[in-house]
XYZ file of C-alpha atoms in Angstrom:
780
model
C -18.287 -61.387 -39.161
C -21.679 -63.353 -38.402
C -20.725 -63.303 -34.829
C -20.527 -59.837 -35.177
C -23.648 -59.152 -36.964
C -25.490 -60.902 -34.008
C -24.882 -58.864 -31.530
C -25.808 -55.488 -33.869
C -29.239 -53.149 -32.366
C -31.793 -55.525 -32.746
C -30.151 -57.935 -30.440
C -29.273 -55.847 -27.422
C -29.799 -56.895 -24.026
C -31.559 -53.773 -21.659
C -28.318 -53.553 -19.683
C -25.892 -53.171 -23.192
C -28.473 -51.185 -24.380
C -27.644 -48.713 -21.401
C -24.885 -46.389 -22.498
C -23.277 -44.103 -19.633
C -21.436 -42.059 -22.184
C -24.498 -41.338 -24.296
C -26.413 -40.004 -21.023
C -23.325 -38.224 -20.223
C -23.980 -36.866 -23.649
C -27.649 -36.567 -23.011
C -26.795 -34.681 -19.622
C -24.796 -32.102 -20.634
C -26.875 -31.456 -23.700
C -29.659 -30.572 -20.770
C -27.922 -28.961 -18.627
C -29.334 -25.267 -20.048
C -33.075 -27.136 -19.852
C -32.318 -28.638 -16.173
C -31.215 -24.327 -15.222
C -34.194 -23.310 -16.844
C -36.490 -26.046 -15.204
C -35.024 -25.053 -11.586
C -35.272 -21.688 -11.962
C -38.677 -21.475 -13.506
C -39.687 -24.008 -10.314
C -38.180 -21.970 -7.802
C -39.671 -19.003 -9.574
C -42.878 -20.387 -9.055
C -42.216 -21.556 -5.238
C -41.374 -17.993 -4.656
C -44.287 -16.963 -5.984
C -46.346 -19.407 -4.478
C -44.835 -17.888 -0.772
C -45.325 -14.107 -1.900
C -48.705 -14.750 -2.889
C -49.756 -17.105 -0.273
C -51.458 -16.168 2.396
C -49.513 -16.793 5.890
C -50.791 -18.917 8.555
C -50.271 -18.632 11.606
C -50.492 -20.963 15.145
C -50.675 -19.965 18.436
C -50.809 -23.155 20.867
C -51.587 -23.171 24.585
C -50.953 -26.348 26.955
C -53.597 -27.459 29.866
C -53.274 -29.667 32.325
C -55.794 -31.859 34.054
C -55.694 -32.533 37.845
C -57.636 -35.836 38.241
C -58.229 -37.133 41.416
C -59.522 -40.574 40.542
C -61.174 -42.631 43.455
C -61.759 -45.806 41.184
C -58.668 -47.923 41.911
C -58.509 -51.680 40.963
C -56.124 -53.281 43.601
C -54.728 -50.037 44.546
C -53.874 -49.109 40.863
C -55.499 -46.219 38.734
C -56.535 -47.233 35.751
C -55.023 -45.787 32.525
C -58.578 -45.758 30.757
C -59.837 -43.452 33.314
C -57.315 -40.528 32.237
C -57.956 -41.357 28.901
C -61.611 -40.844 29.427
C -61.354 -37.921 31.314
C -58.922 -35.815 28.644
C -61.448 -37.123 25.391
C -64.206 -35.720 27.664
C -62.596 -32.670 28.121
C -61.423 -32.728 24.495
C -64.954 -32.912 23.561
C -66.122 -30.388 25.753
C -63.742 -27.668 24.685
C -64.856 -28.595 20.862
C -68.574 -28.615 21.893
C -70.752 -25.616 20.265
C -72.054 -24.598 23.474
C -68.631 -23.949 24.930
C -67.455 -22.131 21.429
C -70.134 -20.086 21.527
C -69.599 -18.592 24.801
C -65.626 -18.234 23.105
C -67.557 -16.100 20.157
C -69.719 -14.213 22.681
C -67.140 -13.286 24.493
C -64.819 -12.377 21.615
C -67.317 -9.872 20.104
C -66.357 -11.019 16.463
C -69.972 -9.601 14.733
C -68.276 -7.686 12.272
C -64.923 -8.324 10.494
C -62.911 -5.669 8.707
C -60.444 -6.627 5.633
C -58.445 -4.513 3.157
C -58.016 -4.749 -0.134
C -54.272 -5.212 -1.499
C -53.136 -5.562 -4.993
C -53.591 -9.064 -4.952
C -54.624 -10.295 -1.438
C -56.130 -9.039 1.710
C -55.792 -9.065 4.722
C -57.615 -8.938 7.958
C -57.423 -5.432 10.119
C -57.521 -7.013 13.163
C -56.819 -5.612 16.215
C -57.567 -1.988 15.429
C -59.687 -1.912 12.324
C -59.850 1.812 10.749
C -63.530 2.543 10.968
C -66.314 0.621 13.300
C -69.671 -0.440 12.182
C -72.508 -0.664 14.779
C -75.253 -2.862 13.473
C -78.440 -1.295 14.555
C -80.884 -3.870 12.633
C -80.019 -6.775 10.523
C -82.082 -9.327 8.685
C -80.252 -12.994 8.005
C -80.391 -11.931 4.449
C -77.972 -9.015 5.646
C -75.253 -11.345 7.602
C -71.946 -13.294 5.868
C -72.051 -11.242 2.635
C -68.835 -8.575 1.929
C -69.865 -5.041 1.794
C -67.100 -2.920 -0.334
C -66.305 0.425 2.310
C -63.614 3.075 0.340
C -62.513 5.973 2.851
C -62.290 9.199 0.552
C -61.223 11.768 3.626
C -62.310 12.340 7.185
C -66.385 12.518 6.668
C -67.092 10.861 4.032
C -67.160 6.822 2.504
C -68.016 5.389 -0.594
C -70.289 2.472 0.246
C -70.606 -0.446 -2.384
C -72.757 -3.648 -2.480
C -74.430 -6.040 -4.316
C -78.386 -6.402 -4.416
C -78.672 -7.963 -7.896
C -76.625 -5.456 -9.362
C -73.562 -3.324 -8.140
C -74.607 -0.656 -6.002
C -72.808 2.600 -4.450
C -73.167 5.473 -2.965
C -71.182 7.839 -0.786
C -72.085 8.693 3.034
C -71.239 10.356 6.261
C -69.431 9.349 8.306
C -71.644 9.380 11.892
C -74.717 8.687 9.778
C -77.327 5.967 10.013
C -77.542 3.727 6.965
C -79.952 1.604 5.500
C -78.686 -0.898 3.036
C -79.598 -4.463 1.983
C -81.664 -5.125 4.739
C -79.937 -4.007 7.344
C -79.314 -0.441 9.271
C -76.081 0.415 10.586
C -73.545 3.157 11.868
C -70.132 3.552 10.503
C -67.579 5.993 12.574
C -64.274 6.532 12.331
C -61.668 6.471 15.047
C -60.299 9.687 16.793
C -56.913 9.148 15.645
C -57.979 9.051 11.692
C -54.900 9.967 9.523
C -55.354 10.267 5.760
C -52.893 6.777 5.449
C -55.882 5.182 6.363
C -58.079 6.000 2.931
C -58.104 3.261 0.339
C -60.441 -0.066 0.293
C -62.031 -1.935 2.450
C -64.821 -4.598 3.056
C -66.842 -6.043 6.030
C -68.788 -8.557 6.562
C -71.754 -8.797 9.159
C -70.687 -12.387 10.731
C -73.723 -14.919 12.570
C -73.201 -16.997 15.363
C -73.352 -19.787 13.491
C -70.656 -18.492 11.156
C -68.337 -17.520 13.573
C -68.711 -20.937 15.386
C -67.560 -22.743 12.144
C -65.004 -20.616 11.386
C -63.669 -21.371 14.893
C -64.492 -25.209 15.052
C -62.530 -25.070 11.424
C -59.535 -23.828 12.532
C -59.588 -25.339 16.055
C -57.756 -28.413 17.144
C -57.709 -29.850 20.658
C -55.617 -33.038 21.021
C -53.895 -35.047 23.757
C -50.388 -34.442 24.419
C -49.565 -36.521 27.315
C -51.804 -39.259 28.876
C -49.641 -40.110 31.854
C -49.405 -36.401 32.765
C -52.961 -35.859 31.576
C -52.286 -32.604 29.274
C -53.860 -31.437 26.470
C -52.439 -28.816 23.877
C -55.098 -26.186 22.222
C -54.160 -24.764 18.634
C -55.871 -22.550 16.072
C -54.585 -21.005 12.880
C -55.225 -18.174 11.669
C -53.438 -15.693 8.931
C -53.973 -13.165 11.323
C -51.219 -13.571 14.589
C -52.984 -11.667 16.960
C -55.845 -13.229 16.150
C -54.723 -16.667 16.846
C -53.258 -16.089 19.753
C -56.789 -13.699 21.243
C -58.931 -16.775 20.335
C -56.881 -19.461 22.213
C -56.124 -17.265 24.863
C -60.108 -16.698 25.113
C -60.814 -20.467 25.412
C -58.193 -20.885 27.914
C -59.709 -18.774 30.111
C -63.248 -19.348 29.526
C -62.566 -22.720 29.821
C -61.212 -22.504 33.466
C -63.845 -20.195 34.231
C -66.437 -22.327 33.035
C -64.572 -25.551 34.969
C -64.644 -23.140 37.877
C -67.968 -21.954 37.582
C -69.377 -25.835 36.782
C -67.465 -26.889 39.891
C -69.341 -23.718 41.944
C -72.300 -24.765 40.080
C -72.356 -28.050 41.623
C -71.979 -26.542 44.897
C -74.726 -24.026 44.714
C -77.117 -26.720 43.846
C -75.952 -28.922 47.059
C -76.361 -25.542 48.780
C -79.616 -24.981 47.838
C -80.711 -28.552 48.356
C -79.452 -27.978 51.832
C -81.453 -25.016 52.478
C -84.626 -26.631 51.171
C -83.873 -29.306 53.283
C -83.170 -27.048 56.352
C -86.554 -25.323 55.600
C -88.499 -28.465 55.751
C -86.860 -29.928 58.841
C -87.214 -26.720 60.943
C -91.085 -26.613 59.735
C -91.359 -30.419 61.428
C -89.309 -29.518 64.781
C -91.633 -26.089 65.053
C -94.708 -28.547 64.612
C -92.983 -31.382 66.956
C -92.506 -29.053 69.688
C -95.929 -27.488 69.047
C -97.543 -30.726 69.899
C -95.210 -31.125 73.297
C -96.697 -27.616 74.251
C -99.931 -28.840 73.302
C -99.360 -32.347 75.007
C -97.985 -30.522 78.343
C -100.499 -28.331 78.306
C -103.271 -30.731 78.072
C -101.674 -33.521 80.328
C -100.272 -30.944 82.696
C -97.138 -32.985 82.948
C -94.301 -34.749 80.172
C -94.003 -37.612 82.561
C -96.671 -39.929 81.818
C -95.188 -42.761 83.663
C -96.327 -40.729 86.965
C -99.161 -38.989 85.797
C -100.359 -42.925 85.287
C -100.090 -43.714 88.922
C -101.603 -40.304 89.671
C -104.743 -41.774 88.245
C -105.293 -44.758 90.078
C -104.476 -42.913 92.973
C -107.311 -41.178 92.291
C -109.590 -43.880 91.156
C -109.256 -45.774 94.387
C -110.230 -42.809 95.858
C -113.237 -41.776 93.713
C -114.469 -45.743 94.439
C -113.801 -44.764 97.820
C -115.992 -41.931 97.845
C -118.588 -43.170 95.605
C -119.059 -46.203 98.330
C -119.159 -43.670 100.891
C -121.795 -41.540 99.342
C -123.789 -44.743 98.354
C -123.369 -45.777 101.899
C -125.127 -42.412 102.458
C -127.923 -42.771 99.762
C -128.656 -46.329 101.318
C -128.859 -44.483 104.796
C -131.471 -42.177 103.802
C -133.261 -44.047 101.671
C -133.633 -46.452 104.825
C -134.316 -43.773 107.394
C -137.138 -42.072 104.588
C -138.919 -45.336 104.642
C -138.897 -45.952 107.895
C -139.767 -42.163 108.602
C -143.116 -42.664 105.992
C -143.791 -46.291 107.761
C -143.196 -44.969 110.911
C -140.930 -48.302 111.661
C -138.120 -46.803 113.801
C -137.708 -49.176 115.921
C -134.591 -50.732 113.656
C -132.965 -47.385 113.392
C -129.634 -46.472 114.671
C -129.361 -43.091 115.453
C -125.816 -43.172 116.218
C -125.147 -43.315 112.738
C -122.515 -41.244 111.396
C -123.864 -40.942 108.143
C -126.372 -37.919 109.488
C -125.605 -34.762 110.273
C -126.435 -34.126 114.230
C -129.128 -31.580 113.103
C -130.762 -34.732 111.156
C -129.800 -37.277 114.055
C -131.785 -35.225 116.773
C -134.534 -34.646 114.361
C -134.624 -38.253 114.201
C -134.349 -38.893 117.951
C -136.865 -36.601 118.813
C -139.099 -38.406 115.950
C -138.630 -41.801 117.352
C -138.916 -40.675 121.348
C -142.616 -38.787 119.700
C -143.683 -42.478 118.464
C -142.565 -43.827 121.811
C -144.613 -41.695 123.552
C -147.813 -41.743 120.724
C -147.887 -45.644 121.688
C -147.662 -45.482 125.026
C -150.525 -42.965 124.833
C -152.389 -45.247 122.314
C -151.942 -47.871 124.985
C -154.239 -45.729 127.489
C -155.907 -43.730 125.513
C -157.827 -44.026 122.016
C -157.089 -42.235 119.262
C -159.455 -39.853 119.495
C -158.027 -38.138 122.481
C -156.635 -34.571 122.417
C -152.941 -35.978 123.901
C -153.200 -38.557 120.824
C -154.481 -36.087 118.563
C -151.383 -33.294 119.390
C -148.956 -36.359 119.311
C -150.192 -37.356 115.871
C -150.088 -33.198 114.886
C -146.599 -33.331 116.200
C -145.260 -36.491 114.669
C -146.578 -35.072 111.291
C -144.974 -31.942 111.440
C -141.619 -33.582 112.235
C -141.854 -36.088 109.742
C -142.833 -33.496 106.958
C -139.694 -31.427 108.286
C -137.339 -34.502 108.174
C -138.642 -36.031 104.927
C -138.199 -32.515 103.149
C -134.432 -32.504 104.529
C -133.944 -35.904 103.755
C -135.108 -35.510 100.188
C -132.906 -32.529 99.892
C -129.883 -34.427 101.004
C -130.370 -37.246 98.984
C -130.749 -35.029 96.134
C -127.442 -33.671 96.869
C -125.694 -37.132 97.757
C -127.070 -38.465 94.542
C -125.829 -35.427 92.272
C -122.873 -36.013 94.206
C -122.605 -39.276 93.075
C -123.284 -38.213 89.166
C -120.578 -35.873 89.181
C -118.110 -38.727 90.930
C -119.070 -41.210 88.687
C -118.438 -38.619 85.292
C -115.239 -37.980 87.078
C -114.288 -41.671 87.713
C -115.356 -42.483 83.983
C -113.020 -39.734 83.054
C -110.355 -40.802 84.616
C -110.688 -44.623 83.409
C -111.100 -43.657 79.937
C -107.938 -41.158 80.653
C -106.385 -43.624 82.217
C -107.060 -46.016 79.306
C -105.287 -43.827 76.290
C -102.009 -43.132 78.454
C -100.286 -45.818 77.461
C -101.092 -45.030 73.221
C -99.979 -41.544 74.303
C -96.831 -42.725 76.205
C -95.907 -44.791 73.421
C -97.011 -41.704 71.170
C -95.122 -39.261 73.278
C -92.171 -41.533 73.238
C -92.366 -41.915 69.605
C -92.589 -37.962 68.678
C -89.419 -37.284 71.029
C -87.469 -40.003 69.378
C -88.570 -38.400 66.030
C -87.217 -34.629 67.493
C -84.331 -35.991 68.384
C -83.764 -37.293 65.035
C -84.933 -34.512 63.119
C -82.844 -31.962 65.543
C -79.820 -34.264 64.494
C -80.607 -34.216 61.077
C -80.960 -30.498 61.275
C -77.231 -30.206 62.866
C -75.745 -32.152 60.564
C -77.324 -30.187 57.466
C -76.210 -26.787 59.059
C -72.309 -28.805 59.505
C -72.651 -30.024 55.444
C -73.981 -26.506 54.650
C -71.220 -24.871 56.014
C -68.894 -27.006 54.752
C -70.113 -26.449 51.059
C -69.894 -22.653 51.443
C -66.674 -22.710 52.252
C -65.516 -25.333 49.522
C -67.905 -22.798 47.226
C -65.523 -19.854 48.803
C -62.244 -21.736 47.907
C -62.890 -23.273 44.673
C -60.001 -24.462 42.601
C -60.600 -25.420 39.318
C -58.971 -28.656 38.116
C -57.395 -27.455 35.265
C -54.397 -25.415 34.981
C -51.972 -23.339 32.460
C -48.993 -24.574 31.715
C -48.291 -22.881 28.738
C -50.189 -19.933 27.976
C -51.564 -18.990 24.484
C -48.365 -18.681 22.227
C -47.497 -15.387 20.281
C -46.818 -16.680 16.940
C -43.428 -15.922 14.935
C -42.489 -17.535 12.174
C -46.060 -18.622 9.748
C -46.481 -22.194 10.038
C -47.595 -21.628 5.995
C -46.021 -21.047 3.461
C -43.474 -23.042 4.879
C -40.631 -21.583 2.672
C -38.239 -24.495 3.405
C -41.006 -26.614 2.302
C -41.864 -24.478 -0.944
C -38.315 -24.371 -2.573
C -38.094 -27.982 -1.591
C -41.153 -28.921 -3.049
C -40.027 -26.196 -6.312
C -36.692 -27.815 -6.365
C -37.943 -31.522 -6.580
C -39.912 -30.703 -9.590
C -37.231 -29.268 -11.193
C -35.463 -32.234 -10.627
C -38.198 -34.384 -11.873
C -38.552 -32.447 -14.922
C -35.243 -32.018 -15.573
C -34.954 -35.883 -15.132
C -38.061 -36.679 -16.789
C -36.454 -34.066 -19.530
C -33.159 -35.920 -19.539
C -35.379 -39.416 -19.186
C -37.484 -38.767 -22.119
C -34.486 -36.931 -24.281
C -32.519 -39.974 -23.833
C -34.927 -42.502 -24.766
C -35.520 -40.377 -27.488
C -32.136 -39.663 -28.245
C -31.029 -41.770 -32.052
C -28.014 -40.098 -32.332
C -24.495 -42.059 -32.126
C -22.552 -40.713 -28.784
C -19.402 -42.706 -28.480
C -16.554 -45.449 -30.014
C -18.591 -47.772 -27.586
C -21.680 -47.481 -28.476
C -20.897 -47.519 -31.875
C -18.822 -50.472 -31.188
C -21.797 -52.565 -29.865
C -24.166 -51.424 -32.403
C -22.471 -51.969 -35.628
C -20.555 -55.241 -36.797
C -17.900 -53.434 -38.586
C -14.533 -52.619 -37.268
C -13.849 -49.041 -35.838
C -10.658 -47.408 -37.230
C -10.696 -44.549 -34.549
C -12.299 -41.459 -33.693
C -11.593 -37.739 -34.509
C -12.512 -34.940 -31.780
C -14.835 -31.990 -32.756
C -12.879 -29.301 -34.488
C -14.281 -26.130 -34.064
C -13.493 -24.171 -37.264
C -15.282 -21.553 -38.545
C -18.195 -22.622 -40.614
C -17.896 -19.522 -42.814
C -14.960 -21.160 -44.222
C -16.195 -24.871 -44.563
C -13.945 -27.751 -44.631
C -10.402 -27.497 -44.185
C -6.786 -29.362 -44.194
C -5.905 -29.054 -40.424
C -3.196 -31.423 -39.961
C -0.427 -29.221 -41.654
C -1.042 -26.250 -39.151
C -0.865 -27.571 -35.676
C 1.219 -30.901 -36.075
C 1.065 -31.893 -32.562
C -2.489 -31.169 -31.777
C -5.119 -33.521 -30.452
C -6.681 -33.732 -33.766
C -3.604 -34.306 -35.687
C -2.940 -37.140 -33.109
C -6.372 -38.624 -34.009
C -5.313 -38.775 -37.431
C -1.817 -40.262 -37.063
C -3.994 -42.959 -34.485
C -6.229 -43.439 -37.505
C -3.248 -43.708 -39.976
C -1.161 -46.071 -37.599
C -4.457 -48.420 -37.861
C -5.107 -47.842 -41.456
C -1.104 -49.460 -41.668
C -1.632 -52.639 -39.861
C -4.870 -53.392 -42.289
C -3.559 -52.747 -45.545
C -0.127 -54.648 -45.047
C 2.933 -54.162 -46.217
C 3.776 -54.034 -50.121
C 0.488 -52.637 -50.972
C -0.865 -49.623 -52.213
C -3.830 -49.015 -50.731
C -7.290 -47.450 -52.347
C -9.167 -45.652 -49.858
C -12.949 -45.012 -50.039
C -14.299 -42.719 -47.519
C -18.353 -42.278 -47.591
C -21.121 -41.682 -45.254
C -24.830 -41.838 -44.784
C -25.708 -38.259 -45.452
C -23.853 -34.832 -46.302
C -22.504 -33.064 -43.206
C -20.786 -36.100 -41.420
C -17.538 -34.909 -41.748
C -16.391 -37.273 -44.791
C -14.686 -34.999 -46.710
C -12.962 -33.619 -43.907
C -11.803 -36.561 -42.715
C -10.638 -37.758 -46.563
C -8.638 -34.240 -46.792
C -6.769 -34.453 -43.521
C -6.234 -38.608 -43.353
C -4.485 -37.616 -46.847
C -2.657 -34.916 -45.378
C -1.147 -36.706 -42.127
C -0.401 -39.861 -44.458
C 1.919 -37.810 -47.138
C 3.538 -36.023 -43.939
C 5.196 -39.814 -43.686
C 6.348 -38.684 -47.541
C 3.910 -41.022 -49.170
C 2.602 -39.599 -52.337
C -1.245 -39.177 -51.785
C -3.761 -38.518 -54.352
C -7.526 -37.349 -53.691
C -10.562 -37.898 -55.759
C -13.504 -36.192 -55.174
C -16.387 -38.742 -56.074
C -19.222 -36.497 -55.223
C -20.032 -34.815 -58.591
C -23.145 -34.209 -57.496
C -22.133 -31.892 -54.752
C -18.555 -31.256 -54.351
C -16.380 -29.932 -51.485
C -13.004 -29.706 -52.657
C -13.236 -26.078 -53.441
C -14.092 -25.611 -49.679
C -11.063 -27.457 -49.126
C -8.787 -25.825 -50.985
C -9.542 -22.834 -51.951
C -7.307 -22.386 -55.556
C -9.433 -25.409 -56.937
C -10.575 -24.858 -60.522
C -13.889 -26.083 -60.403
C -13.671 -26.344 -64.671
C -12.381 -29.208 -64.780
C -11.667 -32.463 -62.850
C -13.024 -36.026 -62.255
C -15.905 -35.444 -64.489
C -13.918 -33.997 -67.275
C -11.445 -37.114 -67.252
C -14.601 -39.761 -67.249
C -15.470 -38.554 -70.506
C -12.360 -37.871 -71.880
C -12.129 -34.334 -72.127
C -9.453 -33.669 -69.854
C -6.045 -35.942 -69.134
C -5.496 -36.500 -65.165
C -2.416 -34.446 -65.642
C -4.370 -31.587 -66.236
C -7.087 -31.873 -63.480
C -4.319 -32.985 -60.543
C -3.764 -30.366 -58.193
C -1.055 -29.480 -55.860
C -1.364 -28.833 -52.357
C 0.493 -26.718 -49.498
C 1.714 -30.241 -48.695
C 4.743 -31.766 -50.730
C 3.224 -35.104 -51.140
C -0.601 -34.277 -51.037
C -2.133 -34.086 -54.401
C -6.168 -34.133 -55.436
C -8.634 -34.445 -58.454
C -11.737 -31.732 -57.970
C -14.836 -33.695 -59.067
C -15.043 -30.860 -62.040
C -18.118 -29.654 -63.467
C -21.641 -31.176 -62.049
C -22.523 -33.969 -64.760
C -26.263 -35.148 -65.485
C -25.097 -38.697 -65.467
C -22.558 -39.102 -61.977
C -23.863 -43.186 -61.859
C -23.288 -44.147 -65.342
C -19.482 -41.760 -65.635
C -18.680 -44.041 -62.097
C -19.743 -47.208 -63.399
C -18.395 -47.009 -66.561
C -14.334 -48.289 -67.337
C -12.920 -45.501 -67.196
C -13.004 -44.762 -63.427
C -11.518 -48.155 -62.995
C -8.953 -47.247 -65.419
C -8.262 -43.584 -63.690
C -7.653 -45.741 -60.588
C -5.048 -48.362 -62.494
C -3.316 -44.960 -63.777
C -3.162 -43.154 -60.513
C -1.637 -46.290 -58.785
C 1.270 -45.822 -61.404
C 2.071 -42.380 -59.588
C 0.587 -42.333 -55.852
C 1.359 -45.346 -52.796
C -2.037 -43.919 -51.584
C -5.384 -43.186 -53.090
C -8.352 -41.878 -51.409
C -11.936 -41.335 -52.842
C -14.302 -39.170 -51.373
C -17.551 -40.846 -52.141
C -20.993 -39.540 -51.765
C -23.225 -40.449 -49.187
C -24.319 -44.112 -49.228
C -27.874 -43.104 -47.628
C -28.685 -40.653 -50.734
C -27.251 -41.921 -54.020
C -25.318 -45.502 -54.784
C -23.219 -43.457 -56.523
C -20.194 -44.476 -53.631
C -20.878 -48.033 -53.537
C -18.647 -49.505 -56.246
C -16.104 -47.172 -55.222
C -16.310 -49.097 -52.129
C -16.363 -52.404 -53.921
C -12.783 -51.275 -55.713
C -11.331 -49.572 -52.506
C -8.907 -52.497 -50.312
C -10.062 -50.380 -47.288
C -13.767 -49.097 -47.567
C -14.007 -46.160 -44.466
C -17.953 -45.070 -43.480
C -17.806 -41.960 -41.423
C -20.206 -41.384 -38.484
C -20.454 -38.177 -36.635
C -21.245 -37.955 -33.210
C -24.520 -36.468 -32.100
C -25.262 -36.580 -35.495
C -25.470 -39.582 -37.310
C -28.990 -41.679 -36.158
C -28.702 -45.361 -34.888
C -30.212 -46.040 -37.700
C -27.906 -45.359 -39.924
C -25.890 -48.199 -38.661
C -28.532 -50.568 -39.977
C -26.941 -49.190 -42.695
C -23.879 -50.066 -42.555
C -24.652 -53.232 -41.343
C -26.358 -54.127 -44.660
C -23.652 -52.840 -46.546
C -21.393 -55.276 -45.166
C -23.897 -58.593 -45.255
C -25.340 -57.224 -48.607
C -22.027 -56.281 -50.400
C -19.870 -58.265 -48.756
C -17.627 -55.221 -47.684
C -15.936 -57.349 -44.367
C -13.305 -54.903 -44.594
C -15.246 -51.704 -44.037
C -13.966 -49.755 -41.327
C -15.711 -47.453 -39.396
C -14.302 -43.854 -37.850
C -16.336 -41.739 -35.603
C -16.172 -38.006 -36.283
C -16.391 -34.836 -34.135
C -16.600 -36.541 -30.509
C -16.306 -34.706 -27.752
C -13.195 -34.747 -25.454
C -13.751 -35.442 -21.542
C -11.662 -32.787 -20.509
C -9.097 -30.325 -21.616
C -6.736 -32.536 -23.411
C -6.621 -35.916 -23.824
C -5.736 -39.112 -21.787
C -2.307 -38.315 -21.381
C -3.484 -35.147 -19.725
C -3.716 -31.463 -19.319
C -1.649 -29.482 -21.655
C 0.244 -32.522 -23.309
C -1.244 -31.002 -26.843
C -0.346 -27.807 -28.518
C -3.731 -26.453 -28.297
C -5.243 -22.498 -28.404
C -6.495 -21.771 -24.929
C -9.958 -21.406 -24.392
C -11.571 -18.708 -23.315
C -13.942 -18.578 -20.428
C -16.680 -17.331 -22.835
C -15.714 -20.164 -25.455
C -15.971 -23.082 -22.385
C -19.425 -21.573 -21.626
C -20.434 -21.769 -24.755
C -18.917 -25.114 -25.397
C -20.495 -26.157 -22.605
C -24.057 -25.235 -24.021
C -23.461 -26.900 -26.976
C -22.462 -29.944 -25.736
């Protein structure tokens, strides 16, 4: 027994403390709560799905046709594709591009309709139209309520510190909240449009924030150079329109950017062409002036011609100098009248001069001849002198005029020669400059033709510009909303319900302090378990009753037979057993067990007597309806009545009982007195088995004395009713009061199925209706 005591409740390992039967019992009892938890969780999930605004997503796929010339060893770098996609993604997500999208969409005003709980955006096809005439910053991004009253009137409500409302006519200009607006109705107005709405005037910043917040641009496949554009919104059509606008504008934007580059190149080429044309014009003017100035464009031939002209001028100069010398000599000779060396045949003088000179020479000879014969005073001599003087004067005058002309001719010739010499010196530099200019002209002409060719190519490229992006999948029309996800919400609801159920079951298991099974009782207690009694659903209004005689083949009768057999092994042969049945508190079924145990033993034709020792709360009058409570054990112990007077017969032939009698003021003293033991001895002479129904030992100590004098003390534990702490009381009784032969009976156990281990239908039980089964299930 000492070994059994050490294996009690205080020395259990965690593994040993786990009880599958207890868990099963807790689970069965928790089924209603589990159903309620699951129902509430799924109901909350249904409400969440119903009143959560549906979120839709539209997607499109774009592909970039990347032509990368940067290759390493003939292989394109994979990082280039990533960088190109990343660059394009950032362009799409940039506020500059999104501002163009917002401008295209024209979401200056947003329209919403109030519902019972939620509100929805009316897009497309708003029931009314708001035109912003003038508005300050304070009027934007704030809701303005509008209620359509009829085809001509509407109620406008807004907040300006306090709520203001006023009725207006459609088509009237309205000034509210620092803004001027015009509200109109469509031509196809219908009364069903009446209702409460509100609208907001959107700033560009709020529109950009709204688009940027719901826009997702991500790479789809780096190898295929594809990106996916997604947009989420509570309005499926709006989501699709925004994605379509982004696709369309991005394609147009990229094409515009490519055309912009070509246009800039064409503009640059035009500027270069203009400058080149101007330069070519300047060079052509130079060639014209050069040709006019130099009378030729062949400076080599002109150089040779200049040399010939210089030689010719030098020859002319020499002739002129010779003539001048001859005229000077002739002048001197004529003045000096020394004509002896004069050569009249010189070709330098003209014929008339030469004739005059010849005549002068003749006159001088004649003068000398006359002077040799005559003196100077003679008439002939004087006449000759006059002729000579006249001729000399005429010759000198002619020579001076000719000499002056010759000097002028010489000066003119020298001037011409000097000019030719200067031109001759300048001719090489002019030739170099001309050649250089001609080369420049050729380069500019070639450059001009190249510019014209490039311009034509870029104009052709601009005319045939195709964007590098193409739409593989246009903006999709959202079908099912991505949120709320019904499966997810119901899954979360189911998981929450299961979690709460498991938490409840786990908590109930941990907080469950009731004995549930025979295995648990055997593990916790140091006493011997005599058997188990199944739950019997008797009528509570009738109280405890004798059931073993009603259905001899019932499960409960068989359970009592099993206990009876175990008692025979405990008692041994030739001994009249004294059984004392007790429990910790009332309600554990000790009276029910004592009465039916006596009944099942009496069926063996063994004389059995039942004694109701619980004089504080007698129970035999509930078991045996004909009980006379005016006399019984209490009156026997005070010697007021005899045993025969207090014995009562039952419906079983061999079963008698002694009720408790009137409730005495001192039941403990009566039990501890010698009269009780004398009563037991007297009853042993007449009966084979004595069964004492004692008071609960957990409440009073009256029954401990009966347990000590009993040959087989029996302790009743009720499944799902008796607390585990009661087992400590049982172990204490065994240890303190030396009740080593104490036996336990587990009462009111739940069977796993209809019938027992022998199978369904073995026992003769009343059929249980579905309603009773359901009731029993919820009572488990």
